[in-house]
GROMACS .gro file of C-alpha atoms in nm:
model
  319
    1UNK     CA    1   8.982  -7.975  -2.208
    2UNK     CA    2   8.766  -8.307  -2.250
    3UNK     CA    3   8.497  -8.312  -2.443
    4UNK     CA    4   8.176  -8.457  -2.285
    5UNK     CA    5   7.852  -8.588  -2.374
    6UNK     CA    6   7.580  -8.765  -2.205
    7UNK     CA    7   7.501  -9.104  -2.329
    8UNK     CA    8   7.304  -9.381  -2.092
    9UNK     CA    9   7.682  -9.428  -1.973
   10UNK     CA   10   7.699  -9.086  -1.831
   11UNK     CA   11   8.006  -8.992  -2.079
   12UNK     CA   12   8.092  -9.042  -2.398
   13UNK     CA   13   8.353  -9.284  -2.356
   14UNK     CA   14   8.472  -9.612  -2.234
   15UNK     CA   15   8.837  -9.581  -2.188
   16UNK     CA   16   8.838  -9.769  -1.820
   17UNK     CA   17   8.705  -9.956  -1.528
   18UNK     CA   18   8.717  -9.667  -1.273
   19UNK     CA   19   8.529  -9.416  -1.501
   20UNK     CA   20   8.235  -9.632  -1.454
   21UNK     CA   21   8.019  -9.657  -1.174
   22UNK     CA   22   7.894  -9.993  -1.021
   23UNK     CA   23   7.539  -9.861  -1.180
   24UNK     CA   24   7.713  -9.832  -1.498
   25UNK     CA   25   7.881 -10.125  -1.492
   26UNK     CA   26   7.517 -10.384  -1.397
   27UNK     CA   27   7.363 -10.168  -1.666
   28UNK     CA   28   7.626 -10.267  -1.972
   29UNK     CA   29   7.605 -10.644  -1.790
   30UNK     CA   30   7.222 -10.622  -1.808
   31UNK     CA   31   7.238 -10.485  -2.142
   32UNK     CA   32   7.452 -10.758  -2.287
   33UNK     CA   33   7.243 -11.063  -2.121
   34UNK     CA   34   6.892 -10.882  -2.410
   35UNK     CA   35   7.204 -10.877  -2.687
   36UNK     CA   36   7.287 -11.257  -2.627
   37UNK     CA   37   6.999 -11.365  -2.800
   38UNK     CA   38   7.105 -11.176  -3.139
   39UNK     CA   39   7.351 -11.471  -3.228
   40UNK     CA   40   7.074 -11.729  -3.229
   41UNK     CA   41   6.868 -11.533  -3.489
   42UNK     CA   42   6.830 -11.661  -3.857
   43UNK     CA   43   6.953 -11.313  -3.937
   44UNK     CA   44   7.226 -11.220  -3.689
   45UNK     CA   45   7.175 -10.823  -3.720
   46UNK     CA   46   6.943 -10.548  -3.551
   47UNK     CA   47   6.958 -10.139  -3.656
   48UNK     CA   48   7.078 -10.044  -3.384
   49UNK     CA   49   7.382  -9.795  -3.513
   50UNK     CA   50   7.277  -9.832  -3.875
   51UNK     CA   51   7.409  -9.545  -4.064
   52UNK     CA   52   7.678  -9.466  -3.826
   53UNK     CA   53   8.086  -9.580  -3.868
   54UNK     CA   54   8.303  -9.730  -3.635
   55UNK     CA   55   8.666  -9.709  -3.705
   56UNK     CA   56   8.876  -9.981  -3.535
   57UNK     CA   57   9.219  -9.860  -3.469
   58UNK     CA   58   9.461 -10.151  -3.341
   59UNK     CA   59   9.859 -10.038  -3.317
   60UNK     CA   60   9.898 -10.356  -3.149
   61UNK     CA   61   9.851 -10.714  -3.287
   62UNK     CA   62   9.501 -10.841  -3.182
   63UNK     CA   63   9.293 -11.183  -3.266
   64UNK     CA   64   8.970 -11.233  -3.043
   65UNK     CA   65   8.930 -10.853  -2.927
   66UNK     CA   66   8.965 -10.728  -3.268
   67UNK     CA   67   8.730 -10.993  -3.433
   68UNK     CA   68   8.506 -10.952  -3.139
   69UNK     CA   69   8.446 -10.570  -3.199
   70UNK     CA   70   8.406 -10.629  -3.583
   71UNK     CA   71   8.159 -10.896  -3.557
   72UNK     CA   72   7.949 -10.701  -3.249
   73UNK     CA   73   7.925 -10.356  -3.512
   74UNK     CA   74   7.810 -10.566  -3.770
   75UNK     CA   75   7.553 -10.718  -3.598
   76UNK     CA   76   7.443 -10.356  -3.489
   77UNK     CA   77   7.454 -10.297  -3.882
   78UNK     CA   78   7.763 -10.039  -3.841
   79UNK     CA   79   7.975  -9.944  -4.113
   80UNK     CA   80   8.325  -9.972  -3.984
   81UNK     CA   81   8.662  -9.880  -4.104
   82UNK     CA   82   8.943 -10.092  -4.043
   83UNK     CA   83   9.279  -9.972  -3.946
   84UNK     CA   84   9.640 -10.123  -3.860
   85UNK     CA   85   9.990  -9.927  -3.772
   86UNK     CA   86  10.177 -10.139  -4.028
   87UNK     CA   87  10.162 -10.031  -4.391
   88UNK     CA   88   9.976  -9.687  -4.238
   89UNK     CA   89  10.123  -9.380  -4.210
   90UNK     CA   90  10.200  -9.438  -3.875
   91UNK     CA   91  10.515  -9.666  -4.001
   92UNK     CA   92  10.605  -9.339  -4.127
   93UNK     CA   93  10.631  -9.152  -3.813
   94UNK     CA   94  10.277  -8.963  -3.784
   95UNK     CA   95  10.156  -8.906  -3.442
   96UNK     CA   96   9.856  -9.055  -3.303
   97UNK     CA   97   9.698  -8.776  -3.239
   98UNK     CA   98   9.735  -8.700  -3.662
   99UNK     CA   99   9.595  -9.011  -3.736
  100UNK     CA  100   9.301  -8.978  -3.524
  101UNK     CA  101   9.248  -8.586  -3.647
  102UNK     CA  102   9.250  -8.722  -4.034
  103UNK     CA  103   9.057  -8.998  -3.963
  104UNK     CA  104   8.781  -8.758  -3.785
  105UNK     CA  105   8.792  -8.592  -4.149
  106UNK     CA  106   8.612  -8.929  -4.228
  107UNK     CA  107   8.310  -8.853  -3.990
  108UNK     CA  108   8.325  -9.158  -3.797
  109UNK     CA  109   8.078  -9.162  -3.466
  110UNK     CA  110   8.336  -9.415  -3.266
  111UNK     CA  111   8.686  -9.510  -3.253
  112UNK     CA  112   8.795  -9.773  -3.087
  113UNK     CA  113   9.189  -9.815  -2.957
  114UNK     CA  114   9.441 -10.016  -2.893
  115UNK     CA  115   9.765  -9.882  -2.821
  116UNK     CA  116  10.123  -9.993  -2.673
  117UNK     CA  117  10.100  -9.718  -2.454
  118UNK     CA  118   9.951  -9.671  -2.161
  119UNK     CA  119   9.702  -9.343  -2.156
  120UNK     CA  120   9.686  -9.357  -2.553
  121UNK     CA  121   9.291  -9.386  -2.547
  122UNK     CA  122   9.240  -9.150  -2.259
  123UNK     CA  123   9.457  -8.901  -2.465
  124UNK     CA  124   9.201  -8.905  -2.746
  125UNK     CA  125   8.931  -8.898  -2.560
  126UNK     CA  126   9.035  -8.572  -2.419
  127UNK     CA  127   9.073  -8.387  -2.783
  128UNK     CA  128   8.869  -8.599  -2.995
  129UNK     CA  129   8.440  -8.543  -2.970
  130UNK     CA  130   8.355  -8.884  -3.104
  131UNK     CA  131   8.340  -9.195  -2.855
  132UNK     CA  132   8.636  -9.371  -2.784
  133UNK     CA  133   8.651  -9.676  -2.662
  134UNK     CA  134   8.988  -9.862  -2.501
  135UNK     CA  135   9.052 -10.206  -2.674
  136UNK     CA  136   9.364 -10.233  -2.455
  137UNK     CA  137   9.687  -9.978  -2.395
  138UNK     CA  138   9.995 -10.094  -2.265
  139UNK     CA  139   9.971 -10.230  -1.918
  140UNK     CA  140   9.700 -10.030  -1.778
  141UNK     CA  141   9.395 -10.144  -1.896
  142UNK     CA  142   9.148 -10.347  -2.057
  143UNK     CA  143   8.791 -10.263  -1.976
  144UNK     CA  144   8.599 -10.421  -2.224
  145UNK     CA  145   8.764 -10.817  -2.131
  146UNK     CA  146   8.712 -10.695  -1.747
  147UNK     CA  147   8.300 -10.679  -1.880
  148UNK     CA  148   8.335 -10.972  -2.042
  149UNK     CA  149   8.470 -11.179  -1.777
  150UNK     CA  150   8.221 -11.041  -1.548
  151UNK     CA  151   7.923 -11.160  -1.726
  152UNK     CA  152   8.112 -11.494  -1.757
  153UNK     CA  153   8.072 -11.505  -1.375
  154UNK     CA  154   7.745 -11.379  -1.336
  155UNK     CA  155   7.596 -11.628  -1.547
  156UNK     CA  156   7.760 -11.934  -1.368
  157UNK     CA  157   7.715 -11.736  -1.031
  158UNK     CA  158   7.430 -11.490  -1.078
  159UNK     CA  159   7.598 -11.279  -0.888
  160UNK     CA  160   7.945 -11.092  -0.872
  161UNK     CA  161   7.923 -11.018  -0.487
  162UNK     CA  162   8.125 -11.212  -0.253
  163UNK     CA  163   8.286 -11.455  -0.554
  164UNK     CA  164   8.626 -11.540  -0.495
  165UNK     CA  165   8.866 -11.470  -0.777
  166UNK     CA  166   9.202 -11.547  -0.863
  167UNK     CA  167   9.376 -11.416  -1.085
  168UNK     CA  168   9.733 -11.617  -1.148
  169UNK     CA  169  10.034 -11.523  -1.392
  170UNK     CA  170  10.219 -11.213  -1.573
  171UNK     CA  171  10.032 -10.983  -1.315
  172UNK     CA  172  10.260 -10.710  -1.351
  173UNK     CA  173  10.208 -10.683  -1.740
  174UNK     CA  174   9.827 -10.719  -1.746
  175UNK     CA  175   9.603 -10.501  -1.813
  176UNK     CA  176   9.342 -10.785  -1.799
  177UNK     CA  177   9.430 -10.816  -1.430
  178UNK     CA  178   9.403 -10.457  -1.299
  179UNK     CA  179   9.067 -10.393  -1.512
  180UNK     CA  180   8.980 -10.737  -1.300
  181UNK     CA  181   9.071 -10.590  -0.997
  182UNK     CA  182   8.899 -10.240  -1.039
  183UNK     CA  183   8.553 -10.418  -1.117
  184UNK     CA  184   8.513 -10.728  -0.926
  185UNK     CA  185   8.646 -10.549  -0.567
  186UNK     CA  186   8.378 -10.216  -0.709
  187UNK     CA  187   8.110 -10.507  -0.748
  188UNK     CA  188   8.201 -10.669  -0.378
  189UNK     CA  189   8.443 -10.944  -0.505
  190UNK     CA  190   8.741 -11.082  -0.337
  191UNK     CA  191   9.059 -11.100  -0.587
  192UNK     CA  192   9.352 -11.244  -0.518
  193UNK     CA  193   9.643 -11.247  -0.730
  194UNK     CA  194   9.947 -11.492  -0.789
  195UNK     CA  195  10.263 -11.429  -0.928
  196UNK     CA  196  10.612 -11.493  -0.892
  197UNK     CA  197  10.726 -11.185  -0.684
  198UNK     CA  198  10.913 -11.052  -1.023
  199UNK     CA  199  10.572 -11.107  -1.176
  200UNK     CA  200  10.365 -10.891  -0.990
  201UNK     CA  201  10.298 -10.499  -1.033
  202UNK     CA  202  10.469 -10.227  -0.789
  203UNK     CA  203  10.119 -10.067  -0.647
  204UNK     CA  204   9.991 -10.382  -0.604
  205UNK     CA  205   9.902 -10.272  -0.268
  206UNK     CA  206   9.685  -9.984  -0.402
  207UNK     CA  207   9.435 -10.263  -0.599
  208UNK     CA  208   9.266 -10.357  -0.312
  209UNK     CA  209   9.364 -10.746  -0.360
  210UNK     CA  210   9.540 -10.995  -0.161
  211UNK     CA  211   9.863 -11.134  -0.331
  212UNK     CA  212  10.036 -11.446  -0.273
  213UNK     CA  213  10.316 -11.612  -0.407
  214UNK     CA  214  10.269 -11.972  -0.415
  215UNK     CA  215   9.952 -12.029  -0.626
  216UNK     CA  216   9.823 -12.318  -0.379
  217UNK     CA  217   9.721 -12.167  -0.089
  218UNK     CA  218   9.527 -11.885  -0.339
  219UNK     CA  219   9.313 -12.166  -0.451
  220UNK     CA  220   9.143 -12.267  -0.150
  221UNK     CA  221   8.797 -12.189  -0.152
  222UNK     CA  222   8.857 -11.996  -0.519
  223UNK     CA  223   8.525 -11.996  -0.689
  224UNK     CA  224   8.691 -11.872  -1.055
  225UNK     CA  225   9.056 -11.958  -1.107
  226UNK     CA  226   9.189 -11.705  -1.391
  227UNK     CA  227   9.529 -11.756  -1.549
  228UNK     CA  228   9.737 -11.530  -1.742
  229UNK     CA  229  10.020 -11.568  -2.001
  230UNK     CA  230  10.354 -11.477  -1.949
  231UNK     CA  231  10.398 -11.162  -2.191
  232UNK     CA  232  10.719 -11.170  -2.332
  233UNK     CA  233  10.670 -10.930  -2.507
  234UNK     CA  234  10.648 -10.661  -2.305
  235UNK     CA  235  10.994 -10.783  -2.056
  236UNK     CA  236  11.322 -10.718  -2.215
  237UNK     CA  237  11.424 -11.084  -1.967
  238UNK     CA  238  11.250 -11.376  -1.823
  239UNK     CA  239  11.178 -11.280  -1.488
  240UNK     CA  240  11.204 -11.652  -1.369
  241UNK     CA  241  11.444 -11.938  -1.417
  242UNK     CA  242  11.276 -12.109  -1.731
  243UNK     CA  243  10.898 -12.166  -1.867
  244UNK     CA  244  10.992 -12.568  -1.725
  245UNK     CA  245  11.031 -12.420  -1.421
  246UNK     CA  246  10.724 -12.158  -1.408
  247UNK     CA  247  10.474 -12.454  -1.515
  248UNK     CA  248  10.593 -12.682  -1.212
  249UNK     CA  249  10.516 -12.388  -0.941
  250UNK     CA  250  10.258 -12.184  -1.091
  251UNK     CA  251  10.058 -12.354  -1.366
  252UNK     CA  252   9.694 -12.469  -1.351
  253UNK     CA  253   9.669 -12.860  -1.336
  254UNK     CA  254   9.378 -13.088  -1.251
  255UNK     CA  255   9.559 -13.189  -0.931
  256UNK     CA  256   9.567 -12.769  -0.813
  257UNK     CA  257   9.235 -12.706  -0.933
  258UNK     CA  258   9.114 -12.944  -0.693
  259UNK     CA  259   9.183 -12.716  -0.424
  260UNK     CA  260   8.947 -12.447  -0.497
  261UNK     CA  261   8.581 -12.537  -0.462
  262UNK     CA  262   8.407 -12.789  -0.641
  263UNK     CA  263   8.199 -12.537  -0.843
  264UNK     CA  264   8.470 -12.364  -0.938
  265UNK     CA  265   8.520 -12.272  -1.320
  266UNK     CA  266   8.866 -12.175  -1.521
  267UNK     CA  267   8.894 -11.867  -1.710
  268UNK     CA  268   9.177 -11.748  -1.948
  269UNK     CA  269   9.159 -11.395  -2.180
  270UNK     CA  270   9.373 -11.520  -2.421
  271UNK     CA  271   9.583 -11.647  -2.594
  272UNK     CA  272   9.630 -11.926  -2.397
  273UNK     CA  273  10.006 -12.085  -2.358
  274UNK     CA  274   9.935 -12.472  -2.317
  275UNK     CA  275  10.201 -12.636  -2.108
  276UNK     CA  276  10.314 -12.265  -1.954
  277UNK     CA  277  10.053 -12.149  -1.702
  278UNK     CA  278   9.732 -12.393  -1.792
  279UNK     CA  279   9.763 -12.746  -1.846
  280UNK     CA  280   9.545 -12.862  -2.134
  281UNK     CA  281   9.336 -13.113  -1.958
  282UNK     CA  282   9.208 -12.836  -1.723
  283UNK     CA  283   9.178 -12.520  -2.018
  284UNK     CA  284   8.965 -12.801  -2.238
  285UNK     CA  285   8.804 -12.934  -1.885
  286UNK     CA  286   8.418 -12.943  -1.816
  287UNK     CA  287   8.514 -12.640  -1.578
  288UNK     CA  288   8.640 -12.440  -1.816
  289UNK     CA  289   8.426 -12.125  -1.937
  290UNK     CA  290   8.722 -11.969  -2.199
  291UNK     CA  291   8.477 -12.009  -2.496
  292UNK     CA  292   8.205 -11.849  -2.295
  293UNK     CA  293   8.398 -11.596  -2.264
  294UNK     CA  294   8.442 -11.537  -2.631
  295UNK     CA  295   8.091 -11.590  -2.692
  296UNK     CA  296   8.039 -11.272  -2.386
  297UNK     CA  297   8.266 -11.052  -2.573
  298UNK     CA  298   8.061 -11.047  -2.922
  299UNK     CA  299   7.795 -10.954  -2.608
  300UNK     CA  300   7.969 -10.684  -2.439
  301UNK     CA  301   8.119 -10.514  -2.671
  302UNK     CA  302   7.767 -10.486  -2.866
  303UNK     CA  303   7.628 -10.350  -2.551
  304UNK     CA  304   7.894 -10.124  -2.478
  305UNK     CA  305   7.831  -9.979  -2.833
  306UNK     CA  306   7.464  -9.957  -2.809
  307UNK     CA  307   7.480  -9.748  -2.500
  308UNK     CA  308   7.687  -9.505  -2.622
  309UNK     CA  309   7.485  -9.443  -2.906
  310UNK     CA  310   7.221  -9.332  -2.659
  311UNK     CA  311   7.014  -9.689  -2.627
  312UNK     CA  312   6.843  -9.718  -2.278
  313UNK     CA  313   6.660 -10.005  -2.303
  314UNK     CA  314   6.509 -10.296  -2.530
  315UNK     CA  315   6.891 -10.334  -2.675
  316UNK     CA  316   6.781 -10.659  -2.889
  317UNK     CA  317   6.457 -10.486  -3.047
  318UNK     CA  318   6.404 -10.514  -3.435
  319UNK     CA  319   6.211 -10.218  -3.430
   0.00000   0.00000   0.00000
């Protein structure tokens, strides 16, 4: 049975985009916009969670969304616990579910997840009473960059309503790109995606997006452009002719990007593949926002944090 407690999120977790309501979703933006400020103090921390641990459990290699979840529980003075699948006992064969039960032994008050396979957090959050939170599993979701990105937006835009997205690349593998879809169409967006037909994912007619396969026509009017890396990791073949190839039909250059509006900025989650699916004149371009972006994570995941500790308001208070 899941276990459920009321926070200001309504549950105890944040394991995806469609658990939250479009309420829930303004409140975390709101919420991050107050926590902003915290990286501009002298001394970057506030008490928010002090006294309470936050164990960070990546099965997956990460860079910015790991970082970015360490750095936003320190500055909410958490203790937190590190924790990697390599040289664990999870090499060793233990289930996930045994990890997270001896870990619980440890008392901490949040775990957050990032797991190969799709479901893993939602899993935990079922059996486990502590807040979980989904750094990212498989190719289903990712709805803490989905927050991220959407405060990205609203800051250039002030608003999400109406924008029109596009999200190009490895569609099919991304969980970036259906957490994408589930909040900016719940928030009154228009997304469209672009992909090679091998590229793009199966129910993509059950996203609510429009999909096209040459990325030129998607970028007329575009207010964000959005590009994705090809994730070779997760195909067992290239599901095009060669990377030469993909860059000459699908790739972001200065001469595309001049098809979508004049306001409108470049986005990437990361890690970018210069020379693949962005050209570097255009990912290092006055429209780019990808460091923004960075900056908004620290942000989000803070807020994210915050409210499921029960915060309501006043998220950036010393007191």
């Amino acid at each position: 049975m899941p276990v459920e407690s009321a926070t200001a999120l309504g549950g105890k977790d944040v394991v995806g985009i469609n658990h939250l309501s479009a309420g829930e979703i303004q409140l975390i933006l709101n919420t991050a916009e107050e926590l902003l400020d915290v990286a501009e103090r002298p001394i970057k921390k506030v008490p928010a969670l002090r006294g309470s641990t936050v164990v960070n459990l990546f099965m997956e290699p990460s860079t910015r969304t790991r970082f970015s979840f360490e750095v936003a529980e320190k500055r909410l003075s958490a203790d937190t616990l590190n924790f990697s699948s390599s040289g664990s006992s999870v090499s060793k064969g233990e289930t996930l579910l045994d990890t997270a039960r001896n870990l619980m032994a440890m008392a901490p008050d949040f775990i957050v997840i990032r797991h190969p396979n799709s479901g893993a957090p939602h899993r935990l959050a079922g059996v486990i009473p502590v807040s979980i939170i989904n750094a990212g599993d498989g190719i289903n979701e990712h709805p803490t960059q989905a927050l991220l990105d959407a405060l990205t937006m609203r800051q250039r835009f002030d608003t999400l309503e109406g924008l029109r997205v596009v999200i190009a690349g490895d569609i099919r593998h991304s969980r970036v790109a259906r957490s994408n879809a589930f909040l900016l169409t719940k928030m009154g967006a228009e997304v469209r995606f672009v992909a090679p037909a091998s590229l793009l994912p199966l129910d993509v007619e059950d996203l609510g997006v429009s999909t096209f396969l040459r990325i030129e026509p998607a970028l007329e009017g575009a207010d964000v452009v959005m590009m994705l890396r090809i994730q070779l990791e997760r195909q067992k073949k290239i599901n095009f002719p060669s990377m030469r190839e993909y860059f000459d039909f699908f790739a972001l250059t200065p001469e595309r990007l001049r098809l979508a509006a004049d306001h409108a900025v470049v986005m990437h989650p990361g890690p970018m593949n210069r020379g693949v699916e962005i050209d570097s004149s255009v990912a290092d371009g006055e429209q780019s926002l990808i460091l923004d972006q960075v900056t908004n994570g620290v942000a989000i995941r803070m807020a994210i944090l915050y409210l499921l500790a029960g915060g309501r308001s006043e998220a950036a208070s010393d007191s």
